PDB file of C-alpha atoms in Angstrom:
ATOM      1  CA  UNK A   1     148.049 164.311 132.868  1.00 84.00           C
ATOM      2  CA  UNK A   2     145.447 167.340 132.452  1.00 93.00           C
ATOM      3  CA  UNK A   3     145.835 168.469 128.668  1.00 96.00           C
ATOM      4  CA  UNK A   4     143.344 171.414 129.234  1.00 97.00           C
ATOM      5  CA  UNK A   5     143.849 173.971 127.193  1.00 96.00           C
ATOM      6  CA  UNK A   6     146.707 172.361 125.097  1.00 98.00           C
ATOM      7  CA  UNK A   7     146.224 171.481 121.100  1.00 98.00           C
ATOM      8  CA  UNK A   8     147.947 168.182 119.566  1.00 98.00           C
ATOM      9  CA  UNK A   9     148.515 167.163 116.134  1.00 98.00           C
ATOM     10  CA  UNK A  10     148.700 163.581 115.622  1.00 98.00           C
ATOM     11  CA  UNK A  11     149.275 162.126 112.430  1.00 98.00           C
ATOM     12  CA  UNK A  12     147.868 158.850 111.362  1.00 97.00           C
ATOM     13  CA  UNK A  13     144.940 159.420 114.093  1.00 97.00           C
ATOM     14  CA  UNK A  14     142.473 157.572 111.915  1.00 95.00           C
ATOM     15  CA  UNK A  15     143.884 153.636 113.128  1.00 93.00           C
ATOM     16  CA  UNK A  16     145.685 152.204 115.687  1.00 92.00           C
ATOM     17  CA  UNK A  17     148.114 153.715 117.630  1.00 94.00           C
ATOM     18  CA  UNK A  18     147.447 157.564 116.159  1.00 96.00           C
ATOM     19  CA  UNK A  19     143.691 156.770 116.941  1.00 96.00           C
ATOM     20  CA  UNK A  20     144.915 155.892 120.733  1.00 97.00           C
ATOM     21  CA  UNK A  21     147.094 158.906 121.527  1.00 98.00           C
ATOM     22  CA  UNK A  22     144.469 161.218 119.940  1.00 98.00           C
ATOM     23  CA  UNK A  23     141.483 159.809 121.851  1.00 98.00           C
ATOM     24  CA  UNK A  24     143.346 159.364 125.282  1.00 98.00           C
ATOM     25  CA  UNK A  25     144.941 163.389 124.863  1.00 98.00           C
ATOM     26  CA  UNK A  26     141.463 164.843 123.848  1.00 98.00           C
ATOM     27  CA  UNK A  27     139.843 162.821 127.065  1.00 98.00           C
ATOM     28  CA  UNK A  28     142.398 164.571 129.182  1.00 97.00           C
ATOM     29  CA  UNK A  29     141.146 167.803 127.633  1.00 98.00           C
ATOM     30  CA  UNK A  30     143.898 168.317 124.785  1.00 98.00           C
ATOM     31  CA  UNK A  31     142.215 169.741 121.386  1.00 98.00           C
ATOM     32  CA  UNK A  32     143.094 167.079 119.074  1.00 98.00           C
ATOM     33  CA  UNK A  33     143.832 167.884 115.124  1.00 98.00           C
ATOM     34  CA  UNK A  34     143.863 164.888 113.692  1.00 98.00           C
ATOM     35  CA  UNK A  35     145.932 164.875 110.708  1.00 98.00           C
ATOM     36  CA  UNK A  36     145.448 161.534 108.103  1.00 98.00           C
ATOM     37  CA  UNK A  37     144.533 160.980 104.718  1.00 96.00           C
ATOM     38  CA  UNK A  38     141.168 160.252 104.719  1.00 96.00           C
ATOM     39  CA  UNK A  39     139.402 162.704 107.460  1.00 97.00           C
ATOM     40  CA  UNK A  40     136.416 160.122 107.412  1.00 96.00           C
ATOM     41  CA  UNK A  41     138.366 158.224 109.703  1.00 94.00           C
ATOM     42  CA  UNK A  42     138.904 160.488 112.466  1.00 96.00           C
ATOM     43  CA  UNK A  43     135.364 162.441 112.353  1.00 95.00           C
ATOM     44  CA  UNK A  44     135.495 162.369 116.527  1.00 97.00           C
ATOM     45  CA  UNK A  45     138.121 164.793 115.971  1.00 97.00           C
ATOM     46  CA  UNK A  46     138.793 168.089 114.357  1.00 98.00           C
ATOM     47  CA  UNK A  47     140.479 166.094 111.379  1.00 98.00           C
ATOM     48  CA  UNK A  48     142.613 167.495 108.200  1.00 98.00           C
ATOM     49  CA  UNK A  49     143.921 165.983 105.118  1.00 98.00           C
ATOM     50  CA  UNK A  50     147.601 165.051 105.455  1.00 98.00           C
ATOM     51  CA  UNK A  51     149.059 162.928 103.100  1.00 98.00           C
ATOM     52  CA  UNK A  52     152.922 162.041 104.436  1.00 98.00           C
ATOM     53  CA  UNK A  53     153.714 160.872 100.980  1.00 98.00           C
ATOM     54  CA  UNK A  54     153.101 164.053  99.333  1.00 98.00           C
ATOM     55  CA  UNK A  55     155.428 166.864  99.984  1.00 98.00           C
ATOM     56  CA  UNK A  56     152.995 169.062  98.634  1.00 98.00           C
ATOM     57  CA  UNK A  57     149.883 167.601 100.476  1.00 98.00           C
ATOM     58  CA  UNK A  58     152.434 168.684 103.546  1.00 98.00           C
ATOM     59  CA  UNK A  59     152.990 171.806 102.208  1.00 98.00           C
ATOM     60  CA  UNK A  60     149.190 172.478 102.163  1.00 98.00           C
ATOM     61  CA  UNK A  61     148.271 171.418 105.603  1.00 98.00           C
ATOM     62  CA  UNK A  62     151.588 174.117 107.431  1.00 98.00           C
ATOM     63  CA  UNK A  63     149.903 176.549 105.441  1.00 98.00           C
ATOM     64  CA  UNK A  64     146.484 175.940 106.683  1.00 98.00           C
ATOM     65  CA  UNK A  65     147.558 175.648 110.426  1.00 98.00           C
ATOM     66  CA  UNK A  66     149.737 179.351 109.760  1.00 98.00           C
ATOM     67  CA  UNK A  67     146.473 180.807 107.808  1.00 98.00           C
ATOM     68  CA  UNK A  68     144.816 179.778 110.845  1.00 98.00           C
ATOM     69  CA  UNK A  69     146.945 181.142 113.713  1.00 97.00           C
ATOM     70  CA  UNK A  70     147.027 178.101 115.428  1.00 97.00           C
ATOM     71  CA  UNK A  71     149.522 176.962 118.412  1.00 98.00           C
ATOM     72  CA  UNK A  72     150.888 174.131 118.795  1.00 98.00           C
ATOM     73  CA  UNK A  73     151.803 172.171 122.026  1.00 98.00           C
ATOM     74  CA  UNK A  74     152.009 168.872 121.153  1.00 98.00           C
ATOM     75  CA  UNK A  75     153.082 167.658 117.746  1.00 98.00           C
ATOM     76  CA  UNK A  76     152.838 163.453 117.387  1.00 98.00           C
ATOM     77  CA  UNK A  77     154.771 162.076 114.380  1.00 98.00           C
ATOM     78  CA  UNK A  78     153.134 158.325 114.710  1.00 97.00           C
ATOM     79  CA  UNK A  79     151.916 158.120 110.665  1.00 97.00           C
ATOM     80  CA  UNK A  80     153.586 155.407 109.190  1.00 95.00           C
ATOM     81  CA  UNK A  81     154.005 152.456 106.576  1.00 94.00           C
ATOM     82  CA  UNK A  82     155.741 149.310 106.063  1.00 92.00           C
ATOM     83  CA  UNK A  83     155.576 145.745 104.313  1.00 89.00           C
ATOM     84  CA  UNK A  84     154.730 148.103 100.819  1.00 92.00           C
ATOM     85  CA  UNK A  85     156.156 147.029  97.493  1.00 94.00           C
ATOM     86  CA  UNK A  86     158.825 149.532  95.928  1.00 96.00           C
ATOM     87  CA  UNK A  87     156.724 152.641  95.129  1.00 97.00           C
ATOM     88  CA  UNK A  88     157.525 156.596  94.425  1.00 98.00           C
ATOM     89  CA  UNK A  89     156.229 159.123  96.123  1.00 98.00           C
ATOM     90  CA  UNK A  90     154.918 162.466  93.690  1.00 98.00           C
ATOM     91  CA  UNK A  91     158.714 163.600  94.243  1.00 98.00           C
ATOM     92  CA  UNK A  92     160.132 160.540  93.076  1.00 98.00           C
ATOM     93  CA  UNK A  93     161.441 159.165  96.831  1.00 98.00           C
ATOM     94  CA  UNK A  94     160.717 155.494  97.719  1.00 98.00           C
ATOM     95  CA  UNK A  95     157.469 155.515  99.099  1.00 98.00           C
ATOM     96  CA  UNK A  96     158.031 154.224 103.546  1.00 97.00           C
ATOM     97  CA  UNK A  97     161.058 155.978 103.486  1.00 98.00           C
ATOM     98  CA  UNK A  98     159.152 159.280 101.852  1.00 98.00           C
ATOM     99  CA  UNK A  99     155.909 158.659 104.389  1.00 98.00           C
ATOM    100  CA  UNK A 100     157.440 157.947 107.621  1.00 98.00           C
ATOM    101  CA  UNK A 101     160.517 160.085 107.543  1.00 98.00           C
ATOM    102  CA  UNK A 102     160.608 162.507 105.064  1.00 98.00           C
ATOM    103  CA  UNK A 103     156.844 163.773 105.383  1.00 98.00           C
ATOM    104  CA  UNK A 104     157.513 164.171 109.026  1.00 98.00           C
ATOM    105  CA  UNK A 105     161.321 166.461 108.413  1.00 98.00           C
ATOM    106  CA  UNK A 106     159.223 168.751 105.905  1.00 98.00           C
ATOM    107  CA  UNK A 107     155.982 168.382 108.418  1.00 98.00           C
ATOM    108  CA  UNK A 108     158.039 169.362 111.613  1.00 98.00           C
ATOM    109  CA  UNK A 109     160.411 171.654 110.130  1.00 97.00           C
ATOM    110  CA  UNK A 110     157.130 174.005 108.572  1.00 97.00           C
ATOM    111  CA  UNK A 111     155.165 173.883 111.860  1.00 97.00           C
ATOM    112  CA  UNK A 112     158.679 174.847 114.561  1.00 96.00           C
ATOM    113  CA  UNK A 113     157.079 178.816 114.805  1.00 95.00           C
ATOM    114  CA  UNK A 114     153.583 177.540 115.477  1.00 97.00           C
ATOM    115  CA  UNK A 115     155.018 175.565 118.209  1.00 97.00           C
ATOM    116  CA  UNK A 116     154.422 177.074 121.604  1.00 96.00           C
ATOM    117  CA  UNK A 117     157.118 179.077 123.785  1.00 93.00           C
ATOM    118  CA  UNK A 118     156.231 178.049 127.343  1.00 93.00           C
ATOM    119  CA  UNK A 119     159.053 175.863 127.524  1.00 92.00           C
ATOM    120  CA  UNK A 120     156.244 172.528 127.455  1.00 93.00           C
ATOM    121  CA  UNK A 121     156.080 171.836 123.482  1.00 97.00           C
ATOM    122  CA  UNK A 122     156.823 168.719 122.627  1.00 97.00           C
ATOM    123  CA  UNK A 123     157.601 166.699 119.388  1.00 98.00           C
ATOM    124  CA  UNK A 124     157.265 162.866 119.740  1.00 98.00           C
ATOM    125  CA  UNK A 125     158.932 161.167 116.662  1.00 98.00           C
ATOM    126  CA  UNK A 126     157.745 157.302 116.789  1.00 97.00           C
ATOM    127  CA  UNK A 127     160.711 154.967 115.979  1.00 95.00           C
ATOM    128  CA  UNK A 128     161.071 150.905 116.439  1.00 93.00           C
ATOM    129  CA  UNK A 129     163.579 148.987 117.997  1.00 90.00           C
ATOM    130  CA  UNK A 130     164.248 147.203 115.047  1.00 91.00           C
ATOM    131  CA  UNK A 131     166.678 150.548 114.221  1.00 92.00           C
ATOM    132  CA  UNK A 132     169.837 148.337 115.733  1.00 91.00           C
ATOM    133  CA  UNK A 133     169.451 145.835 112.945  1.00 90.00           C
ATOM    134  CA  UNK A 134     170.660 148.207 110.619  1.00 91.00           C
ATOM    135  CA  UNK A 135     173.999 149.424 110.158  1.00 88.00           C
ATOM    136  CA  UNK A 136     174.475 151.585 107.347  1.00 89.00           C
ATOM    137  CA  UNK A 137     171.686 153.924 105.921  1.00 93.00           C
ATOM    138  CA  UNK A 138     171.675 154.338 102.285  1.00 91.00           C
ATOM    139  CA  UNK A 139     170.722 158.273 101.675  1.00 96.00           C
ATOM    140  CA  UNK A 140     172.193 158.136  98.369  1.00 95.00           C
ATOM    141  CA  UNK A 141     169.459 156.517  96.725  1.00 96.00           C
ATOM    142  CA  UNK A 142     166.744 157.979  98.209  1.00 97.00           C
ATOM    143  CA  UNK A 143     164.542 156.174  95.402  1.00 97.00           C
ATOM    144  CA  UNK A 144     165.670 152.988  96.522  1.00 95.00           C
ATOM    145  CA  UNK A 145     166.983 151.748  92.744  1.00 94.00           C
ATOM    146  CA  UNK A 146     170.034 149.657  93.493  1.00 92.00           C
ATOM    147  CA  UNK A 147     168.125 147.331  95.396  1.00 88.00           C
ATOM    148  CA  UNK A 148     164.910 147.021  97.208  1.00 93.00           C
ATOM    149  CA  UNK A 149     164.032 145.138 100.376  1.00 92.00           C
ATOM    150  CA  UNK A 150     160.136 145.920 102.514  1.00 93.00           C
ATOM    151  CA  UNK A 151     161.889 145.013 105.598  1.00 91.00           C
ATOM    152  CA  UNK A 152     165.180 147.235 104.307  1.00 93.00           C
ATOM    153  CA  UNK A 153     162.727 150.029 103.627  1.00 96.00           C
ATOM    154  CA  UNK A 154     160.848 150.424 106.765  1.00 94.00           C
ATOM    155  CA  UNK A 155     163.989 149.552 109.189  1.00 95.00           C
ATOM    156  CA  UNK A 156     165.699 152.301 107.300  1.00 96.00           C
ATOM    157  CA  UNK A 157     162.704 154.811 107.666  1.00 97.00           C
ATOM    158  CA  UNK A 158     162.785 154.320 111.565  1.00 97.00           C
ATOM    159  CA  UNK A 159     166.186 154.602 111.808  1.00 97.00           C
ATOM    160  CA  UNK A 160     166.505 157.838 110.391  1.00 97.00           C
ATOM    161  CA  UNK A 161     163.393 158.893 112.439  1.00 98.00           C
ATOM    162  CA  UNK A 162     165.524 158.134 115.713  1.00 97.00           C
ATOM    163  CA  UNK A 163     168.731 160.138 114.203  1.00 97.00           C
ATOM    164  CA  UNK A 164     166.436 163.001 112.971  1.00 98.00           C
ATOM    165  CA  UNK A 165     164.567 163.011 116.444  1.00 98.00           C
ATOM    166  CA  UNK A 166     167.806 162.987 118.143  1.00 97.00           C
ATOM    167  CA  UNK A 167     169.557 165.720 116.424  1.00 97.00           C
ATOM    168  CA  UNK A 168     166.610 167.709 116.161  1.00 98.00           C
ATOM    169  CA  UNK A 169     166.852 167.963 120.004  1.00 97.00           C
ATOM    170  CA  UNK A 170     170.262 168.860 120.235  1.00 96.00           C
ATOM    171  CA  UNK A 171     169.852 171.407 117.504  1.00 96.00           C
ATOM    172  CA  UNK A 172     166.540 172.764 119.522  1.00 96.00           C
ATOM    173  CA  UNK A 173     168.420 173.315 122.713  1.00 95.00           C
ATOM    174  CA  UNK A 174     172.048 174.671 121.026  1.00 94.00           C
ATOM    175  CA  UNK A 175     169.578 177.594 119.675  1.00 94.00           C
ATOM    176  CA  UNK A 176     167.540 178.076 122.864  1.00 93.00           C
ATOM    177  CA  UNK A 177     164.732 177.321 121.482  1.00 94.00           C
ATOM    178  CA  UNK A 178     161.799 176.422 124.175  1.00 94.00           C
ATOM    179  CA  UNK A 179     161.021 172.993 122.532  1.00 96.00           C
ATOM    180  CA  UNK A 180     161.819 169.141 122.789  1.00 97.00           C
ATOM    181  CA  UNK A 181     162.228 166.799 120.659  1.00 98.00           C
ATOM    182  CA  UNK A 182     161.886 162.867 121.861  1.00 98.00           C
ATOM    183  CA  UNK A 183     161.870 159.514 120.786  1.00 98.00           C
ATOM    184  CA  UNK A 184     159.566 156.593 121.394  1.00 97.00           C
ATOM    185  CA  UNK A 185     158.928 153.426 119.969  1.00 95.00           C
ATOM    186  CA  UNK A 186     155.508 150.831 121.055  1.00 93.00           C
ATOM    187  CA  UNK A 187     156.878 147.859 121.188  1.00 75.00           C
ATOM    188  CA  UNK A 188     155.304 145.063 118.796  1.00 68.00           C
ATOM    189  CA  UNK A 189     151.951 146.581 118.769  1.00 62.00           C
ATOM    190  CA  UNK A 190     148.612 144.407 118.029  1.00 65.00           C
ATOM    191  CA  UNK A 191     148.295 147.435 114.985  1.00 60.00           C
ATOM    192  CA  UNK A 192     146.513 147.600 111.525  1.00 61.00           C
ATOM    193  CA  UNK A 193     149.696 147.660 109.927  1.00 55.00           C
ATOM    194  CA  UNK A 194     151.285 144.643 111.881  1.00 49.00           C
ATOM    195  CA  UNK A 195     147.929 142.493 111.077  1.00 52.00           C
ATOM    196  CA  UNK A 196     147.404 142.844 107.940  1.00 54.00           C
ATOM    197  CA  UNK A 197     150.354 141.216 106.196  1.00 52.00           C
ATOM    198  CA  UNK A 198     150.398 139.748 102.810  1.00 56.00           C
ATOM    199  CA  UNK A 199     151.856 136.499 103.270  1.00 56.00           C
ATOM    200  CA  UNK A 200     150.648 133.580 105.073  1.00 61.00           C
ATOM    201  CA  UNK A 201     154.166 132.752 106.486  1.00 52.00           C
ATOM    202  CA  UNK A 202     154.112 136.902 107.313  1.00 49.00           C
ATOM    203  CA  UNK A 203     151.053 136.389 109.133  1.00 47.00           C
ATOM    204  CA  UNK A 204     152.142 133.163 110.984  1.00 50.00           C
ATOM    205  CA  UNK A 205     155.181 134.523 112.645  1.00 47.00           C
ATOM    206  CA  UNK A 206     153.177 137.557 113.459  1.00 48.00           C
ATOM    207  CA  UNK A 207     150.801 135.716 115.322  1.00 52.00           C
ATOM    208  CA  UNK A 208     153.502 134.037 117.371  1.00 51.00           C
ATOM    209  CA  UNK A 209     155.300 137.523 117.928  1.00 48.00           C
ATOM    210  CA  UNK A 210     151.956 138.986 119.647  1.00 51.00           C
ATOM    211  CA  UNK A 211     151.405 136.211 121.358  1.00 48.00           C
ATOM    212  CA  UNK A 212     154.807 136.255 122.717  1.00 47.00           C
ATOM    213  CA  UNK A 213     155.139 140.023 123.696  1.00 53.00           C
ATOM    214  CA  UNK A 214     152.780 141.636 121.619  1.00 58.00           C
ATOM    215  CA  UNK A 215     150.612 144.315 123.319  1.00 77.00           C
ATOM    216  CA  UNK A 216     147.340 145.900 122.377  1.00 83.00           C
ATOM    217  CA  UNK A 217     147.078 149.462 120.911  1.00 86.00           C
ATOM    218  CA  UNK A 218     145.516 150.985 124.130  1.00 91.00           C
ATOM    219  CA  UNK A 219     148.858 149.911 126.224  1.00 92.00           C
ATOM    220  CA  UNK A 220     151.327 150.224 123.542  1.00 93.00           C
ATOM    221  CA  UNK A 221     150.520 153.637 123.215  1.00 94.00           C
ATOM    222  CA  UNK A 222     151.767 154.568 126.679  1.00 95.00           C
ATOM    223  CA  UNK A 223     155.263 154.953 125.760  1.00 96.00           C
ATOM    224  CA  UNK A 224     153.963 157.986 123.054  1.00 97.00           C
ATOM    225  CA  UNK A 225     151.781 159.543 125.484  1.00 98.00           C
ATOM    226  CA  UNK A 226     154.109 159.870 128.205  1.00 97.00           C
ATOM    227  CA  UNK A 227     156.610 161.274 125.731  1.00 98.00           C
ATOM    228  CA  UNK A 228     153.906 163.918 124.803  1.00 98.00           C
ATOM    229  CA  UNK A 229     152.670 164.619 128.067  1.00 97.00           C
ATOM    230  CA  UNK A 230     154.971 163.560 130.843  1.00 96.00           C
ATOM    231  CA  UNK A 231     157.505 166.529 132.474  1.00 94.00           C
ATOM    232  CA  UNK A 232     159.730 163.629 133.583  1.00 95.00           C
ATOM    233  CA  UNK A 233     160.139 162.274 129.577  1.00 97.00           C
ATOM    234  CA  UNK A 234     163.516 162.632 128.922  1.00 95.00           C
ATOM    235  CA  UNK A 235     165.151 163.650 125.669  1.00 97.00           C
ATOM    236  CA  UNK A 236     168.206 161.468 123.992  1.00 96.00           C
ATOM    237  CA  UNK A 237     166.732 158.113 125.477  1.00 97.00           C
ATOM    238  CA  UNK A 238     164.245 156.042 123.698  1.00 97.00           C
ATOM    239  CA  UNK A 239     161.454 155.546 125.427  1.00 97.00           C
ATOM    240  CA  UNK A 240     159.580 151.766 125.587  1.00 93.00           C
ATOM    241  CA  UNK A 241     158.551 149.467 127.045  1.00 92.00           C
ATOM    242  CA  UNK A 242     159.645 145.882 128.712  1.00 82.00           C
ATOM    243  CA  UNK A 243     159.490 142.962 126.281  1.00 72.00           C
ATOM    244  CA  UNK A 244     157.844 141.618 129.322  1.00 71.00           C
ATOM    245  CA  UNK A 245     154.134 141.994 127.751  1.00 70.00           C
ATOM    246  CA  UNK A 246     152.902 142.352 131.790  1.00 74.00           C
ATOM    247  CA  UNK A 247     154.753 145.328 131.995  1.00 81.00           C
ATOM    248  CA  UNK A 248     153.246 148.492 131.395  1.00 87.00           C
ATOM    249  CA  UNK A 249     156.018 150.698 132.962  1.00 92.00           C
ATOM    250  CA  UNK A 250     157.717 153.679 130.490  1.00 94.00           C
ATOM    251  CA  UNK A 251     161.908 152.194 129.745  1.00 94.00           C
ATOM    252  CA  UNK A 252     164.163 155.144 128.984  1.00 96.00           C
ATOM    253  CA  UNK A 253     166.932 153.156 126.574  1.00 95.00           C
ATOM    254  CA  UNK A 254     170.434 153.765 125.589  1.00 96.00           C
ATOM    255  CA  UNK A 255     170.194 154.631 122.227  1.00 95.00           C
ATOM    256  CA  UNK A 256     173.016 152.953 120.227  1.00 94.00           C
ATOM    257  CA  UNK A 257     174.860 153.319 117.166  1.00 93.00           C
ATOM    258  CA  UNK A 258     174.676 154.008 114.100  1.00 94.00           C
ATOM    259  CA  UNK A 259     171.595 156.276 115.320  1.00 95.00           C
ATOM    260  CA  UNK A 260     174.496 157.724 117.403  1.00 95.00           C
ATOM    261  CA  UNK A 261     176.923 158.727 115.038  1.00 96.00           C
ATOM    262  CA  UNK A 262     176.954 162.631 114.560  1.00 96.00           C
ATOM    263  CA  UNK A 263     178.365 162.533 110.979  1.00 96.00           C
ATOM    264  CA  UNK A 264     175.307 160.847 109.930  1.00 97.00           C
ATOM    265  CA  UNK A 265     172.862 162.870 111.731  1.00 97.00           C
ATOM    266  CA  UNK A 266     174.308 166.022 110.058  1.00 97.00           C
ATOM    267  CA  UNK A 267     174.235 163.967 106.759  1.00 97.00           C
ATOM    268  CA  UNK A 268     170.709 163.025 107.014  1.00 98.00           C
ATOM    269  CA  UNK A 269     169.957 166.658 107.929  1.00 97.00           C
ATOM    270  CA  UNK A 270     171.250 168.044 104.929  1.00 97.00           C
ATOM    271  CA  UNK A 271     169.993 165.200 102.565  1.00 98.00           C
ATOM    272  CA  UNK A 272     166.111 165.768 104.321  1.00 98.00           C
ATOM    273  CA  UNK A 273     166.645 169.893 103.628  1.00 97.00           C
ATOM    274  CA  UNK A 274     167.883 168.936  99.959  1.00 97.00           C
ATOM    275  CA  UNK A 275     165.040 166.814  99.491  1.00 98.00           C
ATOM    276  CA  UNK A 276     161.808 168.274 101.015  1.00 98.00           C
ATOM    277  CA  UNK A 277     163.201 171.625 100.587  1.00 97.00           C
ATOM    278  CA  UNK A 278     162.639 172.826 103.767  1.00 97.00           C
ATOM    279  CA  UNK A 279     165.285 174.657 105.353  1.00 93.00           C
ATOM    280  CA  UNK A 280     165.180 173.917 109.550  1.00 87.00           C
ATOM    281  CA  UNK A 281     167.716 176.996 110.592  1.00 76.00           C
ATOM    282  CA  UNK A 282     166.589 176.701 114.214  1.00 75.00           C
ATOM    283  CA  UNK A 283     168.715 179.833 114.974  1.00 60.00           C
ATOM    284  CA  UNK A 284     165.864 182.034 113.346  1.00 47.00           C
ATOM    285  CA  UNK A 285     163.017 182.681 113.624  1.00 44.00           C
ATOM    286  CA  UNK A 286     160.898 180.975 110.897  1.00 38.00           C
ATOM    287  CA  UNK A 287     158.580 181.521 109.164  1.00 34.00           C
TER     288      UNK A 287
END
């Protein structure tokens, strides 16, 4: 749909799916900030450093979009890791969990009063299906040191992206505040970070995955931009698509538990506050 007019920040814009939603928004006349580590990347856009990892580095970047004045319509939480060995971020969290969850609480919660008031501001939160494969999440070692799995790591990361992007909605709306908040996932995307695995069994059952129902970036991207864009998305759904590869049409799934469970939503709430330090009081006006 026409984006004229309309600024977007998408994080991770530099590869794969970030790169997709960014180009296809700013074709549809959206002013794109591109927000990833290395602005080098994402020269075709007006890019800014962001690095997820560091709560600081997010610090830095809300405070140059507030110098700035800017307004935001669209915010696109895509960035993300996974298949890393156990690593600390400069705040001592365990490094997916700290880029692709954490980074995006402190990123979203410092940028809610640039958001725009015209009732179509949108914040996409990109999760993975994978989420029902997990059903407890650990937030009392946020540094992951009673045990350490990749595949633990990143499942946990996305599942607390679907609880924070769920009760981030129903917080939004419970204040009145002129903002959504969905969910969306890409299926098994054909993705820099799917590709380049480190193990030649890893890489082997990838290739039979894609081949299977694996989709290219440009398509798997749909899902995101029709979250972003679409006045039909729908909040408290997640939005996919088929495992049918063939099918390109936008899925609006039951979400199911534990990303259901209210007690752990409030939970993770408090433990993201606790640990980024940002405090997301969505009944005032922030600052």
């Amino acid at each position: 749909m026409d984006q004229t007019g309309r600024t977007a920040i998408v994080t991770g814009a530099g590869s794969g799916l970030g790169q997709v939603v960014a180009r296809q928004l700013a074709a549809r006349g959206a002013h794109v900030i591109a927000a990833v580590r290395n602005p080098a990347r994402a020269a075709e856009f007006e890019a800014w450093p962001l690095d997820l990892l560091d709560l600081d580095s997010v610090r830095a970047f809300a405070a140059r979009v507030h110098a700035e004045g800017r307004e935001i319509d669209v915010l696109v939480n895509n960035a993300g890791i996974g298949n890393r060995p156990r690593e600390l971020s400069p705040q001592g969290f365990e490094s997916t969990f700290a880029t692709n969850f954490l980074g995006h609480f402190a990123l979203t919660g410092l940028l809610l009063d640039r958001m725009r008031t015209d009732g179509r501001a949108r914040i996409v939160h990109v999760g993975s299906n994978l989420y029902r494969h997990m059903k407890k999440l650990d937030l009392d070692d946020l540094a992951a040191e009673r045990g350490f799995s990749k595949g633990r790591a990143y499942i946990g990361s996305k599942l607390a992206t679907l609880v924070f992007g769920l009760e981030l909605d129903r917080r939004l709306q419970a204040a009145g505040r002129p903002i959504r908040s969905l969910v969306a996932h890409p299926g098994l995307a054909d993705t820099p970070m799917n590709a380049n695995l480190p193990s030649r069994a890893g890489r082997a059952f990838m290739a039979l995955a894609q081949a299977a129902i694996g989709r290219p970036a440009e398509r798997a991207a749909i899902p995101l931009l029709y979250a972003a864009t679409d006045p039909g998305a729908r909040a408290g759904v997640f939005l996919g698509p088929h495992l049918r590869r063939s099918d390109d049409t936008v899925y609006a799934d039951p979400i199911v538990a534990p990303a259901t469970d209210p007690a752990l939503a409030e939970r993770l709430w408090r433990v993201a506050q606790t640990a980024t330090g940002v405090d997301m009081r969505l009944d005032l006006q922030l600052s």
